[in-house]
Amino acid sequence: MISKEEKEIHKNAQDIINQLSVILRNAQIHNPGNIAVTTAIERFLSLINHLTHVEKSLALELVGEYFYCDDVRVRYSLEHLLNFDYLVREFKKREIGKIVFSHGVRPEDVQVFLKAFIAAGFSHDPYDTISGMMSNVEKIHVAILKKIKDGEREDARKVIKKVYYNAVSFSKGVMTKIKAGEKVNIKKAKRIVESMVDHLLEEENLLIGMTAIKDYDEYTYHHSVNVSIFSVALGQRLGMNKKMMTELGLVALFHDIGKIEIPNEILNKTTSLTEDEWRIMKRHPVWGVRALLTLRGLDQTAIRSSIVAFEHHMNYDFTGYPRVRQYAELDLYSRIVSVVDQYDAMTSARVYSRIPLAPDKALSIMMERAGKQLDPLLFKIFTNMVGVFPIGSLVMLDTKELGLVYESDIVFPDRPRVMIIVDRKGERLLKGPVVNLTEKDENGIYHRTIKITLDPNKYKINLAEYLL
Ligand SMILES: [Fe+2]
Ligand SMILES: [Fe+2]
């Protein structure tokens, strides 16, 4: 459990972000003297001045997609998600990376800040505008958003790749061992998932990006890891703490473990399954329970894992399998795993259909199932997380270039980073540039915009070739 003190820090930080976004929203609609604005400012200042009483100052910093309050990363919480996203977007738009409040901030200071903030929103040099207009305000200091350098980005990518493949080879090892009747070391599984959670907290986009790599031959292992990564990322959006995220990641990693009992001829069959073969396939949830309960050292997590293995195909409305007569409610972890499991399976070259679906196609099919087979709220948070154009989507730009979505941007979901793979002249590039769709020219016009998504399979594009 997290300590009381830690809870308090998070609560305060969430309040600051909420109240700040309320002030900014109000200030953009009403004039500065409006009662809604002045009341919000007063509330905000009483909080800030209370919190800066001892330390004398308080810093709110944006790093990547996250806010840090005095160097502590502020956890996402579901109820405040909209305010969070709003503030991240508004900060980025103005190139603001940090705001430091000193003790004794007055309402007049906030009014100047609001004016500068709004003006910066219309400026071509937003940061210069805001810092210029605030040069006389002593108690509120803004600092520029740090851009992450390309070289550092590449290093981070290498580390993430290693973490991912480590997990894949581990999941392969576990399955092979259990199949052979050997004992499996669960402590190691915990370490692997812990490392995934740590890296997810630092580099969520990069790690999620790895899930776009689907390997035909090693499907089950990649799939297990992908489901684990997506689940943890979803758990993080639900405000889970690290311990819960690790447990969820472990549980998700083992959701399909019952497949070890399915003969390879069925598992690897390239044509449609017969009715008998389907019957065998549909037993993997039950076999999963059996496999998990014989593991040693998993204790509580073992029980939770076996529940999820049992429930992950039951569906939110109990129309799936195994069929049950009376059932109260699916475990939260099962509902999470169901959503991400369907997505990863549909976008991979196995199960359900032999041809993988493009990410946006899969999401639109799932949209139909939301509220029926899938938990509607979890599905909504999931789509919000993977974005309108999930990593690996093939897109046509208004420049006539073709590109692959390389890294998504939670703040501008329709403006991800895209790797150009076919240039304007129709020439295929093997190592094309990665362009940022949020970039504008000096007139404020975007350099590139996505026109439509295309099906990568139609164009025989091997994602792994590009994304690695
Ligand atoms: Fe399954
Ligand atoms: Fe699965």
PDB file of C-alpha atoms in Angstrom, residues 259-393:
ATOM      1  CA  LYS A 259      -2.851 -23.026 -24.637  1.00  0.00           C
ATOM      2  CA  ILE A 260       0.147 -25.204 -23.764  1.00  0.00           C
ATOM      3  CA  GLU A 261      -2.283 -28.107 -23.746  1.00  0.00           C
ATOM      4  CA  ILE A 262      -3.608 -27.456 -27.209  1.00  0.00           C
ATOM      5  CA  PRO A 263      -1.874 -29.631 -29.816  1.00  0.00           C
ATOM      6  CA  ASN A 264       0.416 -27.677 -32.136  1.00  0.00           C
ATOM      7  CA  GLU A 265      -1.466 -28.924 -35.189  1.00  0.00           C
ATOM      8  CA  ILE A 266      -4.495 -26.979 -34.007  1.00  0.00           C
ATOM      9  CA  LEU A 267      -2.613 -24.014 -32.627  1.00  0.00           C
ATOM     10  CA  ASN A 268      -0.594 -23.513 -35.783  1.00  0.00           C
ATOM     11  CA  LYS A 269      -3.246 -24.440 -38.297  1.00  0.00           C
ATOM     12  CA  THR A 270      -3.307 -22.017 -41.191  1.00  0.00           C
ATOM     13  CA  THR A 271      -6.816 -22.832 -42.371  1.00  0.00           C
ATOM     14  CA  SER A 272     -10.104 -22.506 -40.501  1.00  0.00           C
ATOM     15  CA  LEU A 273     -10.644 -24.721 -37.492  1.00  0.00           C
ATOM     16  CA  THR A 274     -13.209 -27.522 -37.588  1.00  0.00           C
ATOM     17  CA  GLU A 275     -15.945 -27.652 -34.992  1.00  0.00           C
ATOM     18  CA  ASP A 276     -14.048 -30.282 -33.014  1.00  0.00           C
ATOM     19  CA  GLU A 277     -10.897 -28.238 -33.114  1.00  0.00           C
ATOM     20  CA  TRP A 278     -12.781 -25.197 -31.868  1.00  0.00           C
ATOM     21  CA  ARG A 279     -14.113 -27.232 -28.975  1.00  0.00           C
ATOM     22  CA  ILE A 280     -10.551 -28.028 -27.966  1.00  0.00           C
ATOM     23  CA  MET A 281      -9.462 -24.430 -28.468  1.00  0.00           C
ATOM     24  CA  LYS A 282     -12.223 -23.217 -26.196  1.00  0.00           C
ATOM     25  CA  ARG A 283     -10.914 -25.301 -23.347  1.00  0.00           C
ATOM     26  CA  HIS A 284      -7.793 -23.217 -22.865  1.00  0.00           C
ATOM     27  CA  PRO A 285      -9.350 -21.037 -20.142  1.00  0.00           C
ATOM     28  CA  VAL A 286     -10.035 -24.091 -17.995  1.00  0.00           C
ATOM     29  CA  TRP A 287      -6.661 -25.619 -18.735  1.00  0.00           C
ATOM     30  CA  GLY A 288      -5.119 -22.308 -17.788  1.00  0.00           C
ATOM     31  CA  VAL A 289      -6.611 -22.519 -14.325  1.00  0.00           C
ATOM     32  CA  ARG A 290      -5.150 -25.970 -13.903  1.00  0.00           C
ATOM     33  CA  ALA A 291      -1.690 -24.916 -15.072  1.00  0.00           C
ATOM     34  CA  LEU A 292      -1.636 -21.863 -12.837  1.00  0.00           C
ATOM     35  CA  LEU A 293      -2.797 -23.535  -9.686  1.00  0.00           C
ATOM     36  CA  THR A 294       0.071 -26.006  -9.894  1.00  0.00           C
ATOM     37  CA  LEU A 295       2.667 -23.243 -10.012  1.00  0.00           C
ATOM     38  CA  ARG A 296       4.617 -22.613  -6.870  1.00  0.00           C
ATOM     39  CA  GLY A 297       5.366 -19.259  -5.349  1.00  0.00           C
ATOM     40  CA  LEU A 298       2.593 -17.311  -7.002  1.00  0.00           C
ATOM     41  CA  ASP A 299       0.292 -17.315  -3.943  1.00  0.00           C
ATOM     42  CA  GLN A 300      -2.377 -14.604  -4.174  1.00  0.00           C
ATOM     43  CA  THR A 301      -1.409 -13.625  -7.658  1.00  0.00           C
ATOM     44  CA  ALA A 302      -1.825 -17.268  -8.707  1.00  0.00           C
ATOM     45  CA  ILE A 303      -5.438 -17.166  -7.672  1.00  0.00           C
ATOM     46  CA  ARG A 304      -6.058 -13.893  -9.455  1.00  0.00           C
ATOM     47  CA  SER A 305      -4.247 -15.245 -12.539  1.00  0.00           C
ATOM     48  CA  SER A 306      -6.381 -18.337 -12.643  1.00  0.00           C
ATOM     49  CA  ILE A 307      -9.536 -16.234 -12.341  1.00  0.00           C
ATOM     50  CA  VAL A 308      -8.448 -14.145 -15.304  1.00  0.00           C
ATOM     51  CA  ALA A 309      -7.376 -17.183 -17.335  1.00  0.00           C
ATOM     52  CA  PHE A 310     -10.814 -18.613 -16.674  1.00  0.00           C
ATOM     53  CA  GLU A 311     -12.761 -15.445 -17.440  1.00  0.00           C
ATOM     54  CA  HIS A 312     -10.935 -13.750 -20.292  1.00  0.00           C
ATOM     55  CA  HIS A 313     -13.208 -15.121 -23.032  1.00  0.00           C
ATOM     56  CA  MET A 314     -16.449 -15.041 -21.057  1.00  0.00           C
ATOM     57  CA  ASN A 315     -17.350 -11.554 -22.283  1.00  0.00           C
ATOM     58  CA  TYR A 316     -18.839  -8.674 -20.351  1.00  0.00           C
ATOM     59  CA  ASP A 317     -22.356  -9.939 -21.167  1.00  0.00           C
ATOM     60  CA  PHE A 318     -21.442 -13.621 -20.555  1.00  0.00           C
ATOM     61  CA  THR A 319     -22.035 -14.603 -24.170  1.00  0.00           C
ATOM     62  CA  GLY A 320     -18.560 -16.095 -24.514  1.00  0.00           C
ATOM     63  CA  TYR A 321     -16.916 -19.211 -23.107  1.00  0.00           C
ATOM     64  CA  PRO A 322     -16.762 -21.093 -20.807  1.00  0.00           C
ATOM     65  CA  ARG A 323     -20.540 -20.928 -20.489  1.00  0.00           C
ATOM     66  CA  VAL A 324     -21.745 -20.490 -16.963  1.00  0.00           C
ATOM     67  CA  ARG A 325     -25.210 -20.566 -15.476  1.00  0.00           C
ATOM     68  CA  GLN A 326     -24.939 -18.056 -12.720  1.00  0.00           C
ATOM     69  CA  TYR A 327     -22.161 -15.611 -12.382  1.00  0.00           C
ATOM     70  CA  ALA A 328     -21.996 -12.408 -10.420  1.00  0.00           C
ATOM     71  CA  GLU A 329     -19.471 -10.230 -12.177  1.00  0.00           C
ATOM     72  CA  LEU A 330     -16.209 -10.518 -14.046  1.00  0.00           C
ATOM     73  CA  ASP A 331     -13.031  -9.573 -12.234  1.00  0.00           C
ATOM     74  CA  LEU A 332     -11.768  -6.086 -13.154  1.00  0.00           C
ATOM     75  CA  TYR A 333      -8.516  -7.629 -14.367  1.00  0.00           C
ATOM     76  CA  SER A 334     -10.488  -9.995 -16.622  1.00  0.00           C
ATOM     77  CA  ARG A 335     -12.390  -7.125 -18.148  1.00  0.00           C
ATOM     78  CA  ILE A 336      -9.158  -5.265 -18.819  1.00  0.00           C
ATOM     79  CA  VAL A 337      -7.467  -8.320 -20.315  1.00  0.00           C
ATOM     80  CA  SER A 338     -10.520  -9.042 -22.526  1.00  0.00           C
ATOM     81  CA  VAL A 339     -10.353  -5.639 -24.143  1.00  0.00           C
ATOM     82  CA  VAL A 340      -6.639  -5.658 -24.889  1.00  0.00           C
ATOM     83  CA  ASP A 341      -6.637  -9.369 -25.763  1.00  0.00           C
ATOM     84  CA  GLN A 342      -9.200  -8.835 -28.520  1.00  0.00           C
ATOM     85  CA  TYR A 343      -7.310  -5.884 -29.889  1.00  0.00           C
ATOM     86  CA  ASP A 344      -3.954  -7.635 -30.001  1.00  0.00           C
ATOM     87  CA  ALA A 345      -5.445 -10.845 -31.409  1.00  0.00           C
ATOM     88  CA  MET A 346      -7.318  -9.017 -34.147  1.00  0.00           C
ATOM     89  CA  THR A 347      -4.309  -6.991 -35.203  1.00  0.00           C
ATOM     90  CA  SER A 348      -2.045 -10.077 -35.232  1.00  0.00           C
ATOM     91  CA  ALA A 349      -1.677 -12.661 -37.960  1.00  0.00           C
ATOM     92  CA  ARG A 350      -3.432 -15.360 -35.952  1.00  0.00           C
ATOM     93  CA  VAL A 351      -6.742 -16.362 -34.429  1.00  0.00           C
ATOM     94  CA  TYR A 352     -10.203 -15.044 -35.295  1.00  0.00           C
ATOM     95  CA  SER A 353      -9.038 -14.175 -38.773  1.00  0.00           C
ATOM     96  CA  ARG A 354      -5.908 -15.350 -40.542  1.00  0.00           C
ATOM     97  CA  ILE A 355      -5.288 -11.906 -41.946  1.00  0.00           C
ATOM     98  CA  PRO A 356      -4.495  -9.282 -39.356  1.00  0.00           C
ATOM     99  CA  LEU A 357      -6.735  -6.252 -39.249  1.00  0.00           C
ATOM    100  CA  ALA A 358      -5.429  -2.712 -39.458  1.00  0.00           C
ATOM    101  CA  PRO A 359      -5.509  -1.114 -35.985  1.00  0.00           C
ATOM    102  CA  ASP A 360      -8.309   1.318 -36.766  1.00  0.00           C
ATOM    103  CA  LYS A 361     -10.369  -1.489 -38.309  1.00  0.00           C
ATOM    104  CA  ALA A 362      -9.962  -3.590 -35.173  1.00  0.00           C
ATOM    105  CA  LEU A 363     -11.021  -0.659 -33.011  1.00  0.00           C
ATOM    106  CA  SER A 364     -14.140  -0.062 -35.062  1.00  0.00           C
ATOM    107  CA  ILE A 365     -15.179  -3.708 -34.741  1.00  0.00           C
ATOM    108  CA  MET A 366     -14.567  -3.509 -31.014  1.00  0.00           C
ATOM    109  CA  MET A 367     -16.615  -0.341 -30.848  1.00  0.00           C
ATOM    110  CA  GLU A 368     -19.630  -2.401 -31.943  1.00  0.00           C
ATOM    111  CA  ARG A 369     -18.937  -4.805 -29.109  1.00  0.00           C
ATOM    112  CA  ALA A 370     -18.539  -2.157 -26.425  1.00  0.00           C
ATOM    113  CA  GLY A 371     -21.341  -2.412 -23.906  1.00  0.00           C
ATOM    114  CA  LYS A 372     -22.063  -5.959 -25.011  1.00  0.00           C
ATOM    115  CA  GLN A 373     -19.031  -8.227 -25.110  1.00  0.00           C
ATOM    116  CA  LEU A 374     -16.683  -5.563 -23.833  1.00  0.00           C
ATOM    117  CA  ASP A 375     -16.756  -3.252 -20.855  1.00  0.00           C
ATOM    118  CA  PRO A 376     -17.693   0.074 -22.469  1.00  0.00           C
ATOM    119  CA  LEU A 377     -15.768   2.317 -20.098  1.00  0.00           C
ATOM    120  CA  LEU A 378     -12.572   0.277 -20.304  1.00  0.00           C
ATOM    121  CA  PHE A 379     -12.881   0.199 -24.083  1.00  0.00           C
ATOM    122  CA  LYS A 380     -13.215   3.971 -24.147  1.00  0.00           C
ATOM    123  CA  ILE A 381     -10.116   4.447 -22.052  1.00  0.00           C
ATOM    124  CA  PHE A 382      -8.300   1.954 -24.242  1.00  0.00           C
ATOM    125  CA  THR A 383      -9.105   3.794 -27.484  1.00  0.00           C
ATOM    126  CA  ASN A 384      -8.140   7.016 -25.815  1.00  0.00           C
ATOM    127  CA  MET A 385      -4.814   5.410 -24.963  1.00  0.00           C
ATOM    128  CA  VAL A 386      -3.901   3.850 -28.313  1.00  0.00           C
ATOM    129  CA  GLY A 387      -5.125   6.949 -30.095  1.00  0.00           C
ATOM    130  CA  VAL A 388      -7.060   7.510 -33.252  1.00  0.00           C
ATOM    131  CA  PHE A 389      -4.097   6.198 -35.197  1.00  0.00           C
ATOM    132  CA  PRO A 390      -2.457   3.424 -33.185  1.00  0.00           C
ATOM    133  CA  ILE A 391       1.222   2.665 -33.699  1.00  0.00           C
ATOM    134  CA  GLY A 392       1.717   0.610 -36.838  1.00  0.00           C
ATOM    135  CA  SER A 393      -1.155   2.250 -38.736  1.00  0.00           C
TER     136      SER A 393
END
